[in-house]
Amino acid sequence: MDFLQFNPETDYKLLLAVPLIPVLGYVLQIFFGKQLKRGDILLTAGMFTSMCIALLMFAKALNAAYAGEVFLHESVKEWGGWGWLYQSEPGVNLVAGIFYDPLGAAMLAVVTVVSFCVHLFSTGYMHGDCRYRIFFANISLFTFAMLGLVLSDNLLFLFIFWELMGLMSYLLIGHFSHDAKSGFRGWATWASQKAFMTTRVGDVCLLVGMLMFHQHFETFQFTELWSAAAETVAANGGQYPAWMTVAGLFVFGGTIGKSAQFPLHIWLPDAMAGPTPVSAMIHAATMVAAGVFLLGRTYPLMSPMALEVITVVGATTALFAATIGLTSWDLKAVLAYSTISQLGFMVTAVGLGSVTAGMFHMTTHAFFKACLFLSAGSVIHGCHHEQDMRLMGGLRKKMPITFICMFVCTLAIAGIPLFSGFYSKDKIIMAGFERVLDHDHFSGAALYGLVALAIAAALTAFYMFRLIFLTFFGEYRGDQQEHRYSGMLDEHGRGGHIVYHDHDDHDDHGGNAHVPHESPKNITIPLMVLAFLGVFGGHFWLASSDPLANHSKPWFATMVSESTLYGDEISGWLSPEPHGHEALEHLEHLEHTAHLSAVGTSLTVALLGVFGAWLLYYRRRDIPAKVVAAVGPLYPLVANKYYIDELVTRYVIRPTLALCRALKWVDEKVVDGVVLGVGRLNRTAATVHAWFDGMFVDGLVNGVGHLTQAFGSIVRLIQTGRIQQYLSFAVAGSILLAAWLILS
Amino acid sequence: MPLEAYVAVSAALFVIGIACMLSRRNVLYVLMGIEMILNAANINFVAFNRFSGDGLDGRMFAIFVIILAAAEAAVALAILLNVYHLFRSVKPSDADLLRE
Amino acid sequence: MEPASRVFYTLVTLASLLALGWGAFSAGAPGVSFALFAILTLGGGLMCIWERSVVRSAFSLMATFLGVAGLFLLLGADFLAMAQVLIYVGGILALILFGVMLSPPDLNERSLPRVLGGLAFAGGAAIWLGLRISASVTWATAEELPPMTSHAEEIGVGFLSPEQYVVPFELAAVLLTVALVAAVYIARRRSIDLFPEEDA
């Protein structure tokens, strides 16, 4: 099929149009939003166009992958780039171009689909908001930043879009900070600042790492960086130089900030202070995906030691966030911590050496997490902006569409077979088994990662089904207000009793304001689209009709693997092909064992988690309270998110403020004290000397004064204040000077 | 014509400019005198450039002097308007606040 | 015409005729053209000083500027001559005339002794210094004057080439911008008022 071939002449223009349409929408909405009236529809339509183009380009990439062709396209080589800071000296040139590879193709499709769904969802969910126009403009620019980041062919431009995304997340999380009616205005302001400042720590790390690589390799282009890394390692006798580990870890610092890894994860749960569509964007397609995407782009630069650190950080994050998810009562907070946990999965996968698995999980996760967040938004919308799960329950019958969407996506995230999450998560666990079972590549970090991920996967299934049982099963508890204060609230009272102010024109419910209801169509349609992708995103377009037999090679693995990501040369260097019959057999055996173990583990932990949730939150509802009592201080520890926020407040923010206060004190007491003391001393001395002055000095001073006055009146004769007179003096002076120069 | 002729004309124009600045009691004459002085300098620049062989420096300098003169005239006129507004007069001798 | 003016203009005419004769005598046609432009330049300047009316002074200044432009032409600087006409005659003179229009007429401000004294003082000094200099200095001039060609393109290249004048050129652009903004800022009527009671 000809039209599925990549054509550099036209396709780069199409690719360019994908990010440019949202940015055009942004400009229109910002400058002509008032005249446009229905700018939201225009922007959603623009996003739809953008999505269609992205899907067409995605089809080309997929076609190439199934034909077994290499699909690495760099506009700098094939079509042209945009020179920037262009100089004749080599090493300083910066040429920005488009880099379109299978990973980029997948990301582009995911981002545009999710963004389109979020746009559509927002037309219903945000209706009546006082900053509706600005919201749409911002969310478009947010999408633009992510698309630009995906298409960048060099680290510097990736960084620029990265920063733009940080800014847009700041603006969007703080959306309600200008809404006087909103109940959490202060929280939104605080959360947006927190997100901005926390990710900034990571951004600085990324900048440092980026510059270290540039200093040694003198380029920002990804392809050149990869081959430079391969050459450097080859020249170093197969060993990574130490600076590469350090620089790689700095780059990973960017991922820690943006993808909310431990210990910089604290901004993500608070990011839900923004409107729910923004949360869906941040958690699924944009912010957090950017960090993992960066890891995918820079994977060949990471030394084994850096990869071990990445594994440990990712696995820790996955496990630790999952435990917090167990105890939270806020619907969105559970989802937020599950995002952190799933991001931990992706990062661990990269650390274990399986970029494919990590990126695959990012893709499937984007769909089902966006669906979960939007469903949560629908639930919150239906329950009149109530977020406490203890005040929900029994919504299955009242909101059937939302229930079905959320349920299938929960199945996906819990890792039930046939749903997309199973395939990706299974691949990650399989990567872990491959590392652990293989004696040559065994490392403690890999074992730790595997165990932590298995536990985290069980916990994921548990807390997600807990959410489903609490929200959709049982009796509706929305009218039992006393529940609200019976449970445990965190120290700010957040997560417990946030009551979002109902919109004035929110009138699509009946007479009784307390009866939850199904949401309108423009809310449910994006849900259904995303739920469909959440279910089938993992295995559509399979090579064989039996999904179970073939599940280790779904479309994503066909399309994105090390050889398609980085080209044959680099991937050959990263993981050399085994030679000889024995080695091949060993590898095959290993893969087989890992595969079986992974499937077994995934299934076991998922079912265990689901069963646990069913038992504790559906069958025997008295058990959770007993468990809480039994574990003693452990529960408050987890429920308060391991006091990380408090630790940061105590050991980072407070010392800073204390330092400021101390400096202020020094300024006020010591510096001002010295000044004031000198002043007082002077006053005393002055009083003492006053009479002396009056008696003796005055006479002298007056005398001097008279003298000065007399002298001044003489000098004043020439100080007339008339500029022309001064001018004639100047001319005369110059003539005299010239005469002296000539005559002497 | 020899270089000396140009330099003489330039010197004469310079002197006339100085006299113009000194002898009249209107700020505008000061402005006109400055323009004459700058023109005199320009004649010198161009003449020396011409008579010292090839090169552009003198002419370039003259161009920058013209640019400067334009900027100066604009600012000077603005100052003149302000002076008139403040003192109700355009005589430089009346603007003698520096004396106080 | 007052008697003093009659004497003044007679003297100027006589000096012009002398200069013309001297030019024709010493260098023929080029000498005549040089003398014409020099007369235009200096005569304009003298008339500027002499005339009572500011408007007349300003217009006589036009003669000076045109004369200088002519001298530039004789020196082979055609671009500069055009720039002179455009900027001085078209721009600066117009500004001065605006100044004239915006300030009060004051016809009796010329004082004959001051004009003559200023001319005598400055001119005497200049002539004396000139004589001293011409007695002691010889200027190194080129052996053979280069042919007169149009240099407009050369100047344009000079402005834009980094090896030559691009930095001064940019600086001049900045200067002009700053000066125009400053002029607008200064000229706008403001609240600083030294004599507020007069405004009331």
JSON list of C-alpha atoms in Angstrom, two decimals, chain A residues 496-565:
[
{"chain": "A", "resi": 496, "resn": "GLY", "atom": "CA", "xyz": [-11.35, 14.00, 53.34]},
{"chain": "A", "resi": 497, "resn": "HIS", "atom": "CA", "xyz": [-13.77, 16.79, 53.07]},
{"chain": "A", "resi": 498, "resn": "ILE", "atom": "CA", "xyz": [-13.00, 18.83, 50.05]},
{"chain": "A", "resi": 499, "resn": "VAL", "atom": "CA", "xyz": [-16.27, 20.15, 48.84]},
{"chain": "A", "resi": 500, "resn": "TYR", "atom": "CA", "xyz": [-15.93, 21.65, 45.46]},
{"chain": "A", "resi": 501, "resn": "HIS", "atom": "CA", "xyz": [-18.34, 24.48, 44.94]},
{"chain": "A", "resi": 502, "resn": "ASP", "atom": "CA", "xyz": [-21.15, 23.45, 42.69]},
{"chain": "A", "resi": 503, "resn": "HIS", "atom": "CA", "xyz": [-21.44, 25.41, 39.48]},
{"chain": "A", "resi": 504, "resn": "ASP", "atom": "CA", "xyz": [-24.38, 27.72, 39.41]},
{"chain": "A", "resi": 505, "resn": "ASP", "atom": "CA", "xyz": [-25.62, 26.64, 36.04]},
{"chain": "A", "resi": 506, "resn": "HIS", "atom": "CA", "xyz": [-25.09, 22.99, 36.72]},
{"chain": "A", "resi": 507, "resn": "ASP", "atom": "CA", "xyz": [-28.69, 22.03, 36.34]},
{"chain": "A", "resi": 508, "resn": "ASP", "atom": "CA", "xyz": [-28.79, 18.68, 34.59]},
{"chain": "A", "resi": 509, "resn": "HIS", "atom": "CA", "xyz": [-29.93, 16.84, 37.67]},
{"chain": "A", "resi": 510, "resn": "GLY", "atom": "CA", "xyz": [-33.37, 16.40, 39.07]},
{"chain": "A", "resi": 511, "resn": "GLY", "atom": "CA", "xyz": [-34.96, 18.12, 41.99]},
{"chain": "A", "resi": 512, "resn": "ASN", "atom": "CA", "xyz": [-33.03, 16.19, 44.62]},
{"chain": "A", "resi": 513, "resn": "ALA", "atom": "CA", "xyz": [-29.49, 17.48, 44.67]},
{"chain": "A", "resi": 514, "resn": "HIS", "atom": "CA", "xyz": [-28.18, 14.44, 46.53]},
{"chain": "A", "resi": 515, "resn": "VAL", "atom": "CA", "xyz": [-29.06, 11.75, 44.02]},
{"chain": "A", "resi": 516, "resn": "PRO", "atom": "CA", "xyz": [-26.11, 10.85, 41.84]},
{"chain": "A", "resi": 517, "resn": "HIS", "atom": "CA", "xyz": [-26.84, 10.71, 38.14]},
{"chain": "A", "resi": 518, "resn": "GLU", "atom": "CA", "xyz": [-25.22, 9.65, 34.90]},
{"chain": "A", "resi": 519, "resn": "SER", "atom": "CA", "xyz": [-23.18, 12.30, 33.13]},
{"chain": "A", "resi": 520, "resn": "PRO", "atom": "CA", "xyz": [-24.10, 13.82, 29.76]},
{"chain": "A", "resi": 521, "resn": "LYS", "atom": "CA", "xyz": [-22.91, 12.37, 26.45]},
{"chain": "A", "resi": 522, "resn": "ASN", "atom": "CA", "xyz": [-19.90, 14.59, 25.86]},
{"chain": "A", "resi": 523, "resn": "ILE", "atom": "CA", "xyz": [-18.56, 13.15, 29.10]},
{"chain": "A", "resi": 524, "resn": "THR", "atom": "CA", "xyz": [-19.39, 9.52, 28.51]},
{"chain": "A", "resi": 525, "resn": "ILE", "atom": "CA", "xyz": [-18.24, 9.28, 24.88]},
{"chain": "A", "resi": 526, "resn": "PRO", "atom": "CA", "xyz": [-14.57, 9.99, 25.63]},
{"chain": "A", "resi": 527, "resn": "LEU", "atom": "CA", "xyz": [-14.87, 7.51, 28.47]},
{"chain": "A", "resi": 528, "resn": "MET", "atom": "CA", "xyz": [-16.07, 4.80, 26.13]},
{"chain": "A", "resi": 529, "resn": "VAL", "atom": "CA", "xyz": [-13.36, 5.54, 23.57]},
{"chain": "A", "resi": 530, "resn": "LEU", "atom": "CA", "xyz": [-10.65, 5.38, 26.19]},
{"chain": "A", "resi": 531, "resn": "ALA", "atom": "CA", "xyz": [-12.13, 2.29, 27.84]},
{"chain": "A", "resi": 532, "resn": "PHE", "atom": "CA", "xyz": [-12.15, 0.54, 24.48]},
{"chain": "A", "resi": 533, "resn": "LEU", "atom": "CA", "xyz": [-8.50, 1.41, 24.01]},
{"chain": "A", "resi": 534, "resn": "GLY", "atom": "CA", "xyz": [-7.80, 0.45, 27.60]},
{"chain": "A", "resi": 535, "resn": "VAL", "atom": "CA", "xyz": [-9.13, -3.01, 26.93]},
{"chain": "A", "resi": 536, "resn": "PHE", "atom": "CA", "xyz": [-7.79, -3.62, 23.46]},
{"chain": "A", "resi": 537, "resn": "GLY", "atom": "CA", "xyz": [-4.79, -1.24, 23.49]},
{"chain": "A", "resi": 538, "resn": "GLY", "atom": "CA", "xyz": [-2.57, -4.14, 24.46]},
{"chain": "A", "resi": 539, "resn": "HIS", "atom": "CA", "xyz": [-3.28, -6.65, 21.77]},
{"chain": "A", "resi": 540, "resn": "PHE", "atom": "CA", "xyz": [-5.14, -5.38, 18.77]},
{"chain": "A", "resi": 541, "resn": "TRP", "atom": "CA", "xyz": [-3.50, -6.23, 15.49]},
{"chain": "A", "resi": 542, "resn": "LEU", "atom": "CA", "xyz": [-2.02, -9.43, 16.82]},
{"chain": "A", "resi": 543, "resn": "ALA", "atom": "CA", "xyz": [-0.08, -11.62, 14.48]},
{"chain": "A", "resi": 544, "resn": "SER", "atom": "CA", "xyz": [-2.08, -14.65, 15.51]},
{"chain": "A", "resi": 545, "resn": "SER", "atom": "CA", "xyz": [-5.70, -15.03, 16.48]},
{"chain": "A", "resi": 546, "resn": "ASP", "atom": "CA", "xyz": [-4.96, -16.52, 19.87]},
{"chain": "A", "resi": 547, "resn": "PRO", "atom": "CA", "xyz": [-4.05, -13.64, 22.17]},
{"chain": "A", "resi": 548, "resn": "LEU", "atom": "CA", "xyz": [-2.78, -15.78, 25.05]},
{"chain": "A", "resi": 549, "resn": "ALA", "atom": "CA", "xyz": [-0.36, -17.85, 23.03]},
{"chain": "A", "resi": 550, "resn": "ASN", "atom": "CA", "xyz": [1.11, -14.85, 21.38]},
{"chain": "A", "resi": 551, "resn": "HIS", "atom": "CA", "xyz": [1.03, -12.37, 24.17]},
{"chain": "A", "resi": 552, "resn": "SER", "atom": "CA", "xyz": [4.73, -11.87, 24.47]},
{"chain": "A", "resi": 553, "resn": "LYS", "atom": "CA", "xyz": [4.76, -10.39, 20.98]},
{"chain": "A", "resi": 554, "resn": "PRO", "atom": "CA", "xyz": [1.91, -7.86, 20.82]},
{"chain": "A", "resi": 555, "resn": "TRP", "atom": "CA", "xyz": [1.89, -5.03, 18.31]},
{"chain": "A", "resi": 556, "resn": "PHE", "atom": "CA", "xyz": [3.92, -2.79, 20.50]},
{"chain": "A", "resi": 557, "resn": "ALA", "atom": "CA", "xyz": [6.78, -5.24, 20.82]},
{"chain": "A", "resi": 558, "resn": "THR", "atom": "CA", "xyz": [6.73, -5.74, 17.09]},
{"chain": "A", "resi": 559, "resn": "MET", "atom": "CA", "xyz": [6.89, -2.06, 16.52]},
{"chain": "A", "resi": 560, "resn": "VAL", "atom": "CA", "xyz": [9.10, -0.88, 19.35]},
{"chain": "A", "resi": 561, "resn": "SER", "atom": "CA", "xyz": [12.15, -2.87, 20.24]},
{"chain": "A", "resi": 562, "resn": "GLU", "atom": "CA", "xyz": [15.72, -1.91, 20.79]},
{"chain": "A", "resi": 563, "resn": "SER", "atom": "CA", "xyz": [16.60, -2.50, 17.17]},
{"chain": "A", "resi": 564, "resn": "THR", "atom": "CA", "xyz": [13.74, -0.37, 15.86]},
{"chain": "A", "resi": 565, "resn": "LEU", "atom": "CA", "xyz": [14.28, 2.27, 18.53]}
]
